[in-house]
């Protein structure tokens, strides 16, 4: 009788400890998840490294259509820029040099201009004699889909079509070369 | 801690103040009190009783009301400090990223701004420590409620009709004395008439009404928890959208965070009151402040691309509807609402120039540069044309001889042109900004003279979507139900016992509104001729007051 009671008591105690642990850990998990969301939401609301890169289609200055999913199996170096943005201007010539080297190895550059006029973009391309395709996102729908805030922002898409890396701010030629290597198909 | 056995034989959980069965005081402290402590029916708060493992210790920490109140105070202080400097979302920086915002606080507010930013006050609601504090408040609400609700519920569910005399005479409302033979019966009848639930046991009677009012605080807390859950969901992608969209007249733009939807601005209008006719009543105000706004309106067309369409493809857009967005009359679609929030008027859209001979001031013709879509060359006929070499919408100076633009917005447009005329077939280069012309390659014979400009307006729209509103609403509703339950209803109880000598003992208790309880009792007493009752709390207060006065008098005399 006495032992029975004791067993019941320890049982009850164990249950109580288990309940408390369950409630506390559930709440701590909820808080942790909220913080994780709020921290990551700051920079990129929808896109994170490892996500599937949203597909899009844009026409470049020469009238060729570029659809991201057509480049499956190859790397895509997606650069968002504007003529007014100083670091963009600085990194473009370096990008062009690396483009010439890596285009044959299966890494493509697509420079997406944010809603400027054809004239501005064309005269910019002529000035630096840029050879990679440049497209203008007139309605800013690609910019919105990629949730681009600061310029320049570069999104590296690997041969699997996933986002390999998101770079905000200026890149050196060395950086660009390294990034090209990262998304080069094997 | 040990279990506590009462004189009546009942074994109570450790920490109990009043015996669960008969109501006798179990602690010495309690025995010496004149009135019983009826909070939580004298049961032990569960957490106080066990304090062994780490989990128990954490649990006990959050179970404390003091801790809960401290968290609330901390949150209040933090929120107050968060209003001293502007929040990051309202800070105006040309390029928005973490570095520029950090620099803004340091530049504008100095050392204090640096600390403010470092501690996360600039984006308070998203800073980790603030979220942790709110989370701790949620834990405290749940733990403290569970700890109190469970024993209270059990105790009220199992309460006995017969209580010990010492329990009765420590109640605030108390009566004893002789009463007629049928007093118990009549009291029962009257109490039932007053909608009390009456239970009888041997020589005793328990009348109870409005027990559910005791659950008010816990219902209230459930509402708060649901509310906090809704707020938490806002941080999840897809639940909450609050975006700004600046759109110019004539522009078509993708709506942020609303995939597949596009907005075209047809026209922005701002109207003011004229102060005449029907609007004469505004005359005084117009005289005082200059102008009074009547309407801000953006006429838009909403488009949608088919589901299978990709971002960037805008050829297959279909018109969904036309709408005039006015203040408080948003455009609504698919759970989104687009509000008129702001505007900028008179942004340059096109500029017209004349090509003129400097000497004769004779014009060779005029042309218009569309700033949205400038052309490479403007042909004026007769071997006369103007080639556009460069366009700099927001000219900010030269760098290595190259004109720079600060933004893509035509705030200060600059044009680099080459002018061809029959007289100057090789062309003359000129750089034109508003009210200034530079001739970088030597003196020219011709110049561009500015004639007119076309402007357009920019609408500042806000896109909102909030899927958490129903959850927040439900939380708020439950919260209010809990408040009403606890505030507008009272848990009233009477215990009446017939003693062996024929005298009656009566005690009354309520969680609030003692006036209402007494009114009920007055009716019952009158009908059943019960012995007169006293409010012991009032008696105690009266005596204390008397003592104080006597002491004051004594002080004055000496």
XYZ file of C-alpha atoms in Angstrom:
744
model
C 0.000 0.000 0.000
C 2.708 2.405 1.126
C 4.915 1.466 -1.821
C 2.053 1.792 -4.192
C 1.541 5.340 -3.029
C 5.197 6.133 -3.390
C 5.299 4.816 -6.937
C 2.263 6.907 -7.767
C 3.936 9.949 -6.306
C 7.150 9.597 -8.333
C 5.058 8.923 -11.397
C 3.118 12.100 -10.836
C 6.318 14.021 -10.290
C 7.780 12.728 -13.522
C 4.645 13.664 -15.414
C 4.690 17.145 -13.963
C 8.347 17.700 -14.861
C 7.655 16.429 -18.354
C 4.671 18.740 -18.802
C 6.629 21.749 -17.609
C 9.556 20.931 -19.848
C 7.228 20.491 -22.825
C 5.436 23.823 -22.277
C 8.656 25.753 -21.675
C 10.496 24.305 -24.654
C 7.535 24.885 -26.948
C 7.467 28.551 -25.959
C 11.227 28.943 -26.249
C 11.070 27.400 -29.726
C 8.345 29.854 -30.752
C 10.430 32.793 -29.532
C 13.531 31.493 -31.278
C 11.686 31.057 -34.544
C 10.258 34.579 -34.294
C 13.699 36.066 -33.734
C 15.131 34.046 -36.610
C 12.415 35.400 -38.874
C 12.796 38.998 -37.804
C 16.569 38.938 -38.195
C 16.532 37.372 -41.651
C 13.591 39.472 -42.808
C 15.677 42.627 -42.595
C 17.819 42.050 -45.642
C 15.982 39.631 -47.816
C 12.366 39.065 -47.113
C 11.616 36.204 -49.417
C 14.973 35.081 -50.698
C 17.588 33.224 -48.771
C 20.732 31.462 -49.800
C 19.803 27.933 -50.814
C 16.355 28.895 -52.095
C 15.357 28.208 -55.648
C 16.137 31.347 -57.671
C 12.804 32.769 -58.912
C 12.482 32.274 -62.621
C 12.045 35.355 -64.794
C 12.337 36.477 -68.362
C 13.781 39.752 -69.646
C 14.671 41.135 -73.041
C 18.179 42.534 -73.330
C 19.267 45.634 -75.252
C 19.890 43.576 -78.394
C 16.384 42.143 -78.309
C 17.336 38.654 -77.068
C 15.104 37.077 -74.433
C 16.774 35.626 -71.387
C 14.871 33.157 -69.282
C 16.655 32.092 -66.132
C 15.479 28.489 -66.315
C 17.037 28.148 -69.778
C 20.414 28.363 -68.082
C 19.800 25.277 -65.945
C 23.073 23.390 -65.658
C 25.088 26.588 -66.001
C 25.962 29.363 -63.599
C 24.249 32.747 -63.752
C 25.812 35.904 -62.342
C 22.831 38.187 -61.875
C 23.836 41.795 -61.283
C 21.295 44.494 -60.426
C 22.539 47.996 -61.149
C 21.846 51.599 -62.106
C 23.925 54.235 -63.883
C 23.683 56.553 -60.895
C 25.171 54.014 -58.505
C 28.867 54.601 -58.154
C 30.037 51.138 -57.072
C 28.000 49.655 -59.947
C 29.919 51.800 -62.384
C 33.213 50.775 -60.828
C 32.651 47.036 -60.935
C 31.220 46.832 -64.452
C 34.553 46.882 -66.395
C 35.931 44.147 -64.111
C 32.781 42.114 -64.638
C 33.221 42.466 -68.376
C 36.795 41.167 -68.265
C 35.782 38.155 -66.189
C 32.751 37.576 -68.406
C 34.981 37.110 -71.422
C 36.979 34.516 -69.518
C 34.112 32.551 -68.005
C 31.395 32.752 -70.665
C 32.875 29.720 -72.434
C 33.085 27.838 -69.154
C 29.358 28.103 -68.646
C 28.970 31.144 -66.401
C 26.675 33.824 -67.760
C 26.325 37.397 -66.678
C 23.018 39.169 -66.906
C 23.041 42.784 -65.777
C 19.572 43.947 -64.809
C 19.126 47.698 -64.866
C 16.450 49.130 -62.622
C 13.901 50.946 -64.789
C 16.108 53.514 -66.498
C 15.669 54.755 -70.040
C 17.049 52.857 -73.031
C 19.181 55.857 -73.884
C 20.911 56.002 -70.507
C 21.587 52.269 -70.424
C 22.752 52.076 -74.037
C 25.124 55.029 -73.716
C 26.496 53.529 -70.510
C 27.108 50.183 -72.232
C 28.759 51.953 -75.176
C 30.946 54.035 -72.910
C 32.462 50.988 -71.206
C 32.136 48.776 -74.269
C 30.311 46.125 -72.242
C 29.834 42.814 -73.991
C 27.575 40.942 -71.532
C 23.816 41.169 -71.995
C 22.046 44.018 -70.226
C 18.291 44.052 -69.665
C 16.085 46.796 -68.283
C 13.535 45.814 -65.667
C 11.035 48.506 -66.618
C 8.199 47.399 -64.354
C 10.650 46.430 -61.611
C 8.966 43.051 -61.345
C 12.233 41.114 -61.319
C 13.636 43.510 -58.745
C 10.497 42.927 -56.676
C 10.645 39.154 -57.100
C 14.254 39.194 -55.890
C 13.467 41.816 -53.265
C 16.429 43.950 -54.252
C 16.980 46.917 -51.926
C 20.462 48.413 -52.164
C 22.353 48.636 -55.451
C 24.464 46.967 -56.549
C 23.177 43.573 -55.518
C 24.506 40.471 -57.147
C 22.726 37.134 -56.941
C 24.750 34.060 -57.808
C 22.659 31.227 -59.246
C 24.399 27.856 -59.364
C 23.928 25.195 -62.068
C 21.171 23.576 -59.990
C 19.185 26.805 -60.205
C 19.585 27.593 -56.494
C 20.833 30.806 -54.967
C 24.469 30.269 -54.104
C 25.164 33.677 -52.630
C 23.751 37.187 -52.378
C 26.248 40.045 -52.476
C 25.304 43.616 -51.684
C 27.839 46.351 -52.318
C 30.849 46.688 -54.538
C 32.942 43.716 -55.637
C 36.631 43.717 -56.571
C 37.810 41.890 -59.660
C 39.247 39.238 -57.346
C 35.820 38.792 -55.721
C 34.132 38.475 -59.084
C 36.600 35.822 -60.217
C 36.036 33.863 -57.008
C 32.247 34.052 -57.414
C 32.492 32.885 -61.015
C 34.455 29.868 -59.813
C 31.775 29.149 -57.223
C 29.023 28.754 -59.766
C 31.039 27.257 -62.582
C 29.486 23.967 -63.728
C 31.725 20.971 -62.991
C 7.822 20.591 2.323
C 5.479 18.177 3.909
C 1.840 17.570 3.349
C -0.314 19.257 5.952
C -2.873 17.326 7.885
C -5.721 19.365 9.295
C -7.368 18.689 12.607
C -10.414 17.476 10.701
C -8.271 14.695 9.253
C -8.001 16.005 5.715
C -4.553 15.877 4.154
C -3.732 19.082 2.251
C -0.971 19.675 -0.324
C 2.101 21.464 1.051
C 1.767 25.231 1.190
C -1.993 25.269 1.754
C -3.232 28.094 3.968
C -6.836 27.096 4.535
C -7.857 23.443 4.813
C -9.444 22.328 1.562
C -12.111 20.439 3.413
C -13.219 22.373 6.488
C -11.528 25.752 6.015
C -9.508 25.804 9.226
C -6.409 27.973 9.144
C -3.353 25.767 8.777
C -0.497 28.150 9.449
C 0.197 30.026 12.611
C 0.337 33.287 10.729
C -3.068 32.616 9.258
C -4.502 31.622 12.638
C -3.540 34.957 14.130
C -5.267 36.925 11.384
C -8.666 38.386 12.028
C -9.821 37.747 8.458
C -8.987 34.744 6.275
C -6.901 35.246 3.143
C -9.338 34.040 0.527
C -7.183 34.557 -2.554
C -7.077 31.361 -4.576
C -9.290 29.909 -1.819
C -6.259 29.508 0.422
C -4.774 26.882 -1.861
C -1.088 26.614 -2.512
C 0.242 28.040 -5.730
C 1.494 24.855 -7.282
C 4.961 26.032 -8.094
C 5.763 27.163 -4.565
C 5.481 23.613 -3.410
C 8.139 22.008 -5.554
C 11.496 23.562 -6.141
C 13.919 20.854 -7.041
C 15.027 20.442 -10.631
C 16.192 23.246 -12.938
C 12.937 23.035 -14.840
C 11.041 23.580 -11.596
C 13.221 26.595 -10.827
C 12.617 28.157 -14.254
C 8.939 27.380 -13.921
C 8.786 29.024 -10.497
C 10.578 32.090 -11.792
C 7.925 32.647 -14.454
C 5.104 31.764 -12.080
C 5.766 34.850 -9.990
C 3.474 37.829 -10.534
C 6.350 40.082 -9.471
C 8.418 38.752 -12.372
C 5.484 39.216 -14.756
C 4.939 42.807 -13.681
C 8.680 43.524 -13.904
C 8.703 42.261 -17.510
C 5.769 44.522 -18.342
C 7.531 47.499 -16.767
C 10.726 46.724 -18.697
C 8.734 46.519 -21.939
C 7.084 49.839 -21.195
C 10.409 51.530 -20.491
C 11.948 50.057 -23.650
C 8.985 51.146 -25.756
C 9.214 54.636 -24.259
C 12.931 54.895 -25.037
C 12.149 53.678 -28.551
C 10.163 56.853 -29.156
C 12.975 59.255 -28.255
C 14.838 58.992 -31.560
C 13.031 58.118 -34.794
C 12.733 54.454 -35.732
C 14.883 53.254 -38.636
C 11.938 52.911 -40.993
C 11.267 56.655 -40.768
C 14.866 57.680 -41.214
C 15.622 59.381 -44.502
C 18.753 58.056 -46.168
C 19.469 58.157 -49.904
C 20.597 54.550 -50.063
C 18.940 52.271 -47.566
C 21.099 49.606 -46.013
C 22.424 48.673 -42.598
C 25.582 50.767 -42.928
C 23.897 53.981 -44.055
C 21.298 53.712 -41.294
C 24.005 53.094 -38.715
C 25.935 56.088 -40.065
C 22.789 58.214 -39.969
C 22.329 57.674 -36.233
C 25.994 58.371 -35.550
C 26.045 61.515 -37.717
C 22.777 63.066 -36.611
C 22.654 62.106 -32.949
C 26.326 61.609 -32.138
C 27.440 59.302 -29.369
C 23.894 58.789 -28.083
C 22.771 57.792 -31.570
C 25.577 55.243 -31.770
C 24.556 53.639 -28.496
C 20.911 53.793 -29.500
C 21.668 51.954 -32.712
C 24.011 49.497 -31.041
C 21.362 48.492 -28.518
C 18.799 47.962 -31.239
C 16.437 50.765 -30.209
C 16.416 52.023 -33.828
C 14.345 49.004 -34.861
C 12.883 48.136 -31.512
C 10.149 45.693 -32.465
C 12.561 43.581 -34.470
C 15.457 43.636 -32.043
C 16.156 40.266 -30.533
C 16.102 41.322 -26.908
C 12.726 43.015 -27.269
C 11.245 39.913 -28.848
C 12.774 37.832 -26.071
C 11.153 40.112 -23.484
C 7.742 39.793 -25.153
C 8.288 36.046 -25.325
C 9.115 35.968 -21.622
C 5.910 37.857 -20.965
C 4.041 35.167 -22.881
C 5.749 32.436 -20.849
C 4.958 34.295 -17.643
C 1.297 34.658 -18.634
C 0.929 30.959 -19.386
C 2.914 29.627 -16.433
C 1.463 31.983 -13.839
C -2.079 31.314 -15.056
C -1.685 27.545 -15.079
C -0.159 27.614 -11.630
C -3.073 29.500 -10.180
C -5.945 28.288 -12.273
C -5.514 24.559 -11.652
C -5.582 24.621 -7.832
C -8.320 27.252 -7.775
C -10.463 25.230 -10.152
C -9.973 22.040 -8.133
C -10.683 23.768 -4.881
C -13.891 25.425 -6.077
C -15.042 22.222 -7.722
C -14.563 20.168 -4.571
C -15.683 22.710 -2.037
C -17.642 21.466 0.972
C -20.855 22.819 2.321
C -19.867 22.488 5.959
C -16.967 24.654 7.034
C -15.305 24.942 10.400
C -16.485 27.674 12.691
C -13.037 29.306 12.576
C -13.335 29.607 8.811
C -16.764 31.201 9.093
C -15.875 33.800 11.684
C -12.845 34.893 9.712
C -14.984 35.878 6.749
C -15.553 39.535 6.165
C -19.361 39.206 6.321
C -20.286 37.351 9.452
C -23.382 36.872 11.611
C -24.350 34.696 14.535
C -27.338 34.564 16.769
C -30.779 33.108 17.301
C -33.175 32.753 14.446
C -36.650 31.326 13.870
C -37.077 27.619 13.293
C -37.800 27.984 9.564
C -34.964 30.457 8.911
C -32.829 27.953 6.981
C -35.732 26.928 4.755
C -36.769 30.486 4.068
C -33.197 31.556 3.405
C -32.877 28.715 0.903
C -36.081 29.792 -0.822
C -35.017 33.433 -1.085
C -31.470 32.587 -2.211
C -32.870 30.380 -4.955
C -35.109 33.234 -5.997
C -32.008 35.423 -6.237
C -30.561 32.831 -8.641
C -28.116 31.298 -6.192
C -27.157 27.662 -6.556
C -27.938 26.159 -3.173
C -26.439 22.915 -1.797
C -27.433 21.394 1.492
C -25.477 19.077 3.727
C -26.712 17.993 7.172
C -27.119 21.224 9.152
C -25.458 23.462 6.614
C -26.194 25.375 3.455
C -23.942 26.738 0.731
C -25.321 29.271 -1.723
C -23.175 30.244 -4.664
C -23.581 32.486 -7.666
C -21.340 33.620 -10.547
C -18.446 31.247 -10.026
C -17.449 31.719 -13.692
C -16.387 35.264 -12.881
C -13.344 33.736 -11.178
C -12.129 32.463 -14.568
C -12.145 36.014 -15.997
C -8.418 36.695 -15.532
C -7.482 33.361 -17.101
C -9.791 33.858 -20.108
C -8.264 37.307 -20.384
C -4.774 35.791 -20.456
C -5.801 33.289 -23.135
C -6.886 36.272 -25.241
C -3.529 37.955 -24.692
C -1.643 34.811 -25.668
C -3.664 34.525 -28.893
C -2.966 38.200 -29.558
C 0.770 37.706 -29.047
C 0.632 34.653 -31.301
C -0.916 36.828 -34.022
C 1.820 39.415 -33.582
C 4.400 36.642 -33.873
C 2.829 35.482 -37.143
C 3.347 38.967 -38.585
C 7.052 38.292 -38.660
C 6.526 35.190 -40.804
C 6.800 35.744 -44.552
C 3.444 35.977 -46.271
C 1.352 36.998 -43.294
C 1.977 40.694 -43.199
C 2.823 43.176 -45.929
C 3.501 46.865 -45.382
C 5.285 48.309 -48.400
C 5.658 51.713 -49.980
C 5.380 52.297 -53.714
C 6.279 55.579 -55.405
C 4.675 55.637 -58.810
C 4.804 58.394 -61.432
C 2.012 59.364 -63.743
C 2.302 57.135 -66.793
C 4.416 54.490 -65.084
C 3.484 50.832 -64.767
C 5.119 49.060 -61.884
C 5.062 45.690 -60.198
C 3.381 45.891 -56.808
C 5.881 44.950 -54.094
C 5.085 41.682 -52.320
C 2.080 41.070 -54.563
C 3.460 38.734 -57.227
C 1.766 38.975 -60.620
C 0.071 42.314 -59.938
C 0.947 45.588 -61.632
C -0.234 49.113 -61.086
C -0.370 51.902 -63.649
C -0.805 55.471 -62.514
C -2.991 57.449 -64.899
C -3.200 60.667 -62.986
C -2.625 62.248 -59.606
C -4.801 65.100 -58.426
C -4.679 67.278 -55.400
C -7.632 69.571 -54.859
C -7.948 72.383 -52.384
C -11.011 74.206 -51.140
C -11.782 77.397 -53.008
C -13.475 79.156 -50.131
C -16.337 80.232 -52.381
C -19.958 79.151 -52.704
C -20.602 75.938 -50.775
C -17.101 76.036 -49.432
C -17.398 79.494 -47.884
C -17.050 77.973 -44.454
C -13.406 77.212 -45.247
C -12.644 80.831 -46.000
C -11.355 81.628 -42.553
C -9.079 78.625 -42.463
C -7.794 79.363 -45.963
C -6.974 82.933 -44.923
C -5.114 81.605 -41.942
C -3.068 78.736 -43.434
C -3.054 79.481 -47.157
C -4.777 76.417 -48.530
C -6.889 73.558 -47.252
C -6.661 70.186 -48.951
C -9.890 68.709 -50.218
C -8.755 65.601 -52.000
C -5.665 63.560 -52.788
C -6.368 61.085 -55.527
C -4.474 58.688 -57.750
C -6.316 57.206 -60.705
C -4.876 53.787 -61.314
C -5.337 50.702 -63.426
C -4.671 47.339 -61.836
C -3.244 44.608 -64.050
C -2.566 40.981 -63.462
C -0.366 38.589 -65.382
C -1.514 34.986 -65.858
C -0.367 32.470 -63.245
C 2.177 30.814 -65.513
C 3.698 34.163 -66.464
C 7.175 35.014 -65.176
C 8.423 38.236 -63.623
C 9.795 40.469 -66.331
C 7.154 39.458 -68.864
C 4.581 42.230 -69.016
C 3.182 41.648 -72.516
C 0.382 39.366 -71.392
C -0.932 41.589 -68.585
C -4.674 41.765 -68.273
C -6.566 44.700 -66.864
C -8.329 43.807 -63.618
C -9.927 47.125 -62.782
C -9.692 50.872 -62.811
C -9.956 52.691 -59.527
C -9.508 56.096 -57.975
C -7.474 55.718 -54.809
C -8.367 58.450 -52.347
C -7.457 58.939 -48.737
C -9.356 56.292 -46.766
C -10.674 54.784 -49.987
C -8.019 52.214 -50.827
C -7.859 49.960 -53.822
C -8.711 46.471 -52.626
C -7.850 43.200 -54.323
C -6.962 39.674 -53.262
C -6.503 40.558 -49.586
C -4.351 43.589 -50.366
C -5.246 47.224 -49.836
C -3.435 50.083 -51.553
C -3.698 53.436 -49.774
C -2.996 56.986 -50.855
C -0.315 58.131 -48.423
C 1.928 60.756 -49.951
C 2.735 62.667 -53.124
C 5.373 64.753 -54.864
C 4.258 67.269 -57.407
C 5.872 68.660 -60.510
C 8.664 66.264 -61.234
C 10.215 67.093 -64.618
C 8.947 64.892 -67.413
C 9.959 66.594 -70.638
C 11.956 69.669 -71.605
C 11.700 71.745 -74.780
C 14.677 73.600 -76.177
C 15.306 75.933 -79.093
C 18.488 75.688 -81.088
C 19.512 79.332 -81.467
C 22.303 81.274 -83.030
C 24.088 83.094 -80.238
C 24.761 86.187 -82.314
C 21.497 86.699 -84.150
C 19.354 84.965 -81.555
C 17.605 83.338 -84.488
C 15.976 79.965 -83.777
C 16.622 77.031 -86.082
C 13.742 75.072 -84.563
C 12.694 73.499 -81.304
C 12.605 69.949 -79.956
C 11.395 68.184 -76.852
C 13.425 65.721 -74.842
C 11.238 63.155 -73.123
C 13.130 62.523 -69.897
C 11.462 59.151 -69.468
C 12.701 57.986 -72.817
C 15.273 60.327 -74.382
C 16.203 59.792 -78.028
C 19.655 59.565 -79.526
C 19.093 62.267 -82.048
C 16.620 65.092 -82.682
C 16.355 66.032 -86.333
C 15.278 69.613 -87.015
C 15.523 69.358 -90.827
C 17.779 71.217 -93.259
C 20.970 69.475 -92.098
C 20.212 70.650 -88.635
C 20.059 68.184 -85.751
C 20.941 67.755 -82.109
C 22.566 64.484 -80.984
C 22.242 63.516 -77.351
C 25.594 62.204 -76.141
C 24.751 61.891 -72.513
C 21.816 62.344 -70.163
C 22.333 62.819 -66.423
C 18.973 63.058 -64.657
C 20.332 64.308 -61.352
C 23.552 66.063 -62.315
C 25.916 66.408 -59.372
C 29.186 67.552 -60.884
C 32.086 66.191 -62.883
C 34.444 63.406 -61.969
C 37.485 62.922 -64.212
C 35.710 65.063 -66.774
C 32.708 62.734 -66.774
C 29.333 64.189 -65.676
C 27.823 62.328 -62.730
C 24.247 61.671 -61.720
C 23.346 61.211 -58.109
C 19.964 59.533 -58.518
C 17.874 58.263 -61.412
C 15.261 60.971 -60.704
C 15.277 64.062 -62.981
C 15.816 66.602 -60.213
C 18.558 68.466 -62.047
C 18.817 67.111 -65.575
C 22.014 67.602 -67.476
C 22.451 66.969 -71.199
C 25.612 66.522 -73.189
C 24.746 67.358 -76.790
C 26.384 67.816 -80.161
C 24.659 70.430 -82.343
C 24.832 70.219 -86.118
C 23.810 73.111 -88.367
C 24.608 73.907 -92.021
C 27.127 76.425 -90.709
C 28.743 73.975 -88.289
C 28.590 70.580 -90.068
C 31.199 69.047 -87.726
C 29.064 69.805 -84.742
C 29.540 71.768 -81.541
C 29.572 70.117 -78.135
C 27.677 71.677 -75.287
C 26.680 70.610 -71.781
C 23.389 71.998 -70.523
C 21.976 72.052 -67.065
C 19.208 74.262 -65.783
C 20.310 77.926 -66.082
C 23.810 76.992 -67.108
C 25.638 75.984 -70.273
C 29.185 74.711 -70.460
C 31.093 74.585 -73.709
C 33.833 72.084 -72.977
C 35.463 72.080 -76.419
C 35.683 75.816 -77.033
C 33.393 78.669 -77.895
C 30.254 77.669 -79.854
C 28.211 79.624 -82.360
C 24.981 77.952 -81.342
C 23.285 77.197 -78.092
C 20.199 75.479 -76.746
C 17.752 77.775 -75.049
C 15.257 76.344 -72.657
C 11.634 76.992 -73.590
C 9.176 75.017 -71.529
C 8.990 71.986 -69.311
C 6.322 69.392 -68.734
C 5.960 67.925 -65.316
C 4.209 64.993 -63.738
C 3.246 64.029 -60.227
C 4.387 61.105 -58.145
C 2.014 59.242 -55.857
C 3.208 57.657 -52.660
C 1.120 54.563 -52.094
C 1.192 52.062 -49.274
C 0.459 48.405 -49.898
C -0.947 46.537 -46.953
C -1.997 43.018 -46.362
C -2.588 41.569 -42.947
C -3.635 37.970 -42.591
C -3.158 38.114 -38.845
C -6.091 40.508 -38.335
C -8.654 37.749 -37.661
C -6.288 36.233 -35.100
C -5.633 39.612 -33.466
C -9.404 40.244 -33.500
C -10.132 36.910 -31.872
C -7.450 37.529 -29.246
C -8.912 40.960 -28.547
C -12.445 39.596 -28.328
C -11.465 36.843 -25.886
C -9.485 39.401 -23.908
C -12.588 41.605 -23.614
C -14.810 38.647 -22.715
C -12.357 37.841 -19.935
C -12.392 41.438 -18.721
C -16.199 41.573 -18.705
C -16.395 38.183 -17.027
C -14.071 39.225 -14.244
C -15.281 42.804 -13.849
C -19.026 42.789 -14.325
C -19.828 39.506 -12.612
C -19.012 38.562 -9.038
C -18.560 35.263 -7.367
C -20.809 35.460 -4.305
C -21.099 32.804 -1.640
C -22.964 32.383 1.627
C -22.435 29.669 4.187
C -25.178 29.172 6.778
C -25.035 26.615 9.545
C -27.453 25.712 12.273
C -25.583 25.137 15.539
C -26.553 22.486 18.034
C -27.939 25.148 20.337
C -30.304 26.309 17.586
C -28.388 29.480 16.822
C -27.406 30.313 13.255
C -23.893 31.100 11.988
C -23.620 32.895 8.641
C -20.650 33.945 6.547
C -20.476 35.644 3.185
C -17.707 36.148 0.643
C -17.346 37.694 -2.768
C -14.314 38.360 -4.974
C -15.503 41.911 -5.609
C -18.467 44.244 -5.162
C -19.182 43.763 -1.455
C -21.990 46.260 -1.763
C -23.869 43.897 -4.094
C -23.289 40.987 -1.751
C -24.701 42.963 1.170
C -27.737 43.960 -0.864
C -28.447 40.293 -1.568
C -27.946 39.416 2.059
C -30.240 42.224 3.212
C -33.026 40.711 1.142
C -32.398 37.217 2.484
C -32.061 38.416 6.076
C -35.286 40.378 5.890
C -37.218 37.472 4.443
C -35.830 34.738 6.698
C -35.232 36.844 9.839
C -31.547 35.933 10.038
C -29.343 37.372 12.758
C -27.856 40.789 11.872
C -24.451 40.645 10.156
C -21.318 42.740 10.488
C -18.752 43.737 7.927
C -15.598 42.789 9.866
C -13.305 44.596 7.439
C -15.143 47.842 8.080
C -15.024 47.204 11.820
C -11.269 46.742 11.670
C -10.829 49.880 9.590
C -13.038 51.863 11.946
C -11.020 50.788 14.943
C -7.751 51.593 13.243
C -9.042 55.008 12.287
C -10.169 55.635 15.838
C -6.783 54.585 17.166
C -5.035 56.907 14.754
C -7.223 59.823 15.740
C -6.662 59.138 19.416
C -2.947 58.958 18.798
C -3.037 62.274 16.897
C -4.985 63.847 19.724
C -2.469 62.529 22.211
C 0.414 63.877 20.111
C -1.172 67.294 20.001
C -1.714 67.372 23.738
C 1.857 66.468 24.497
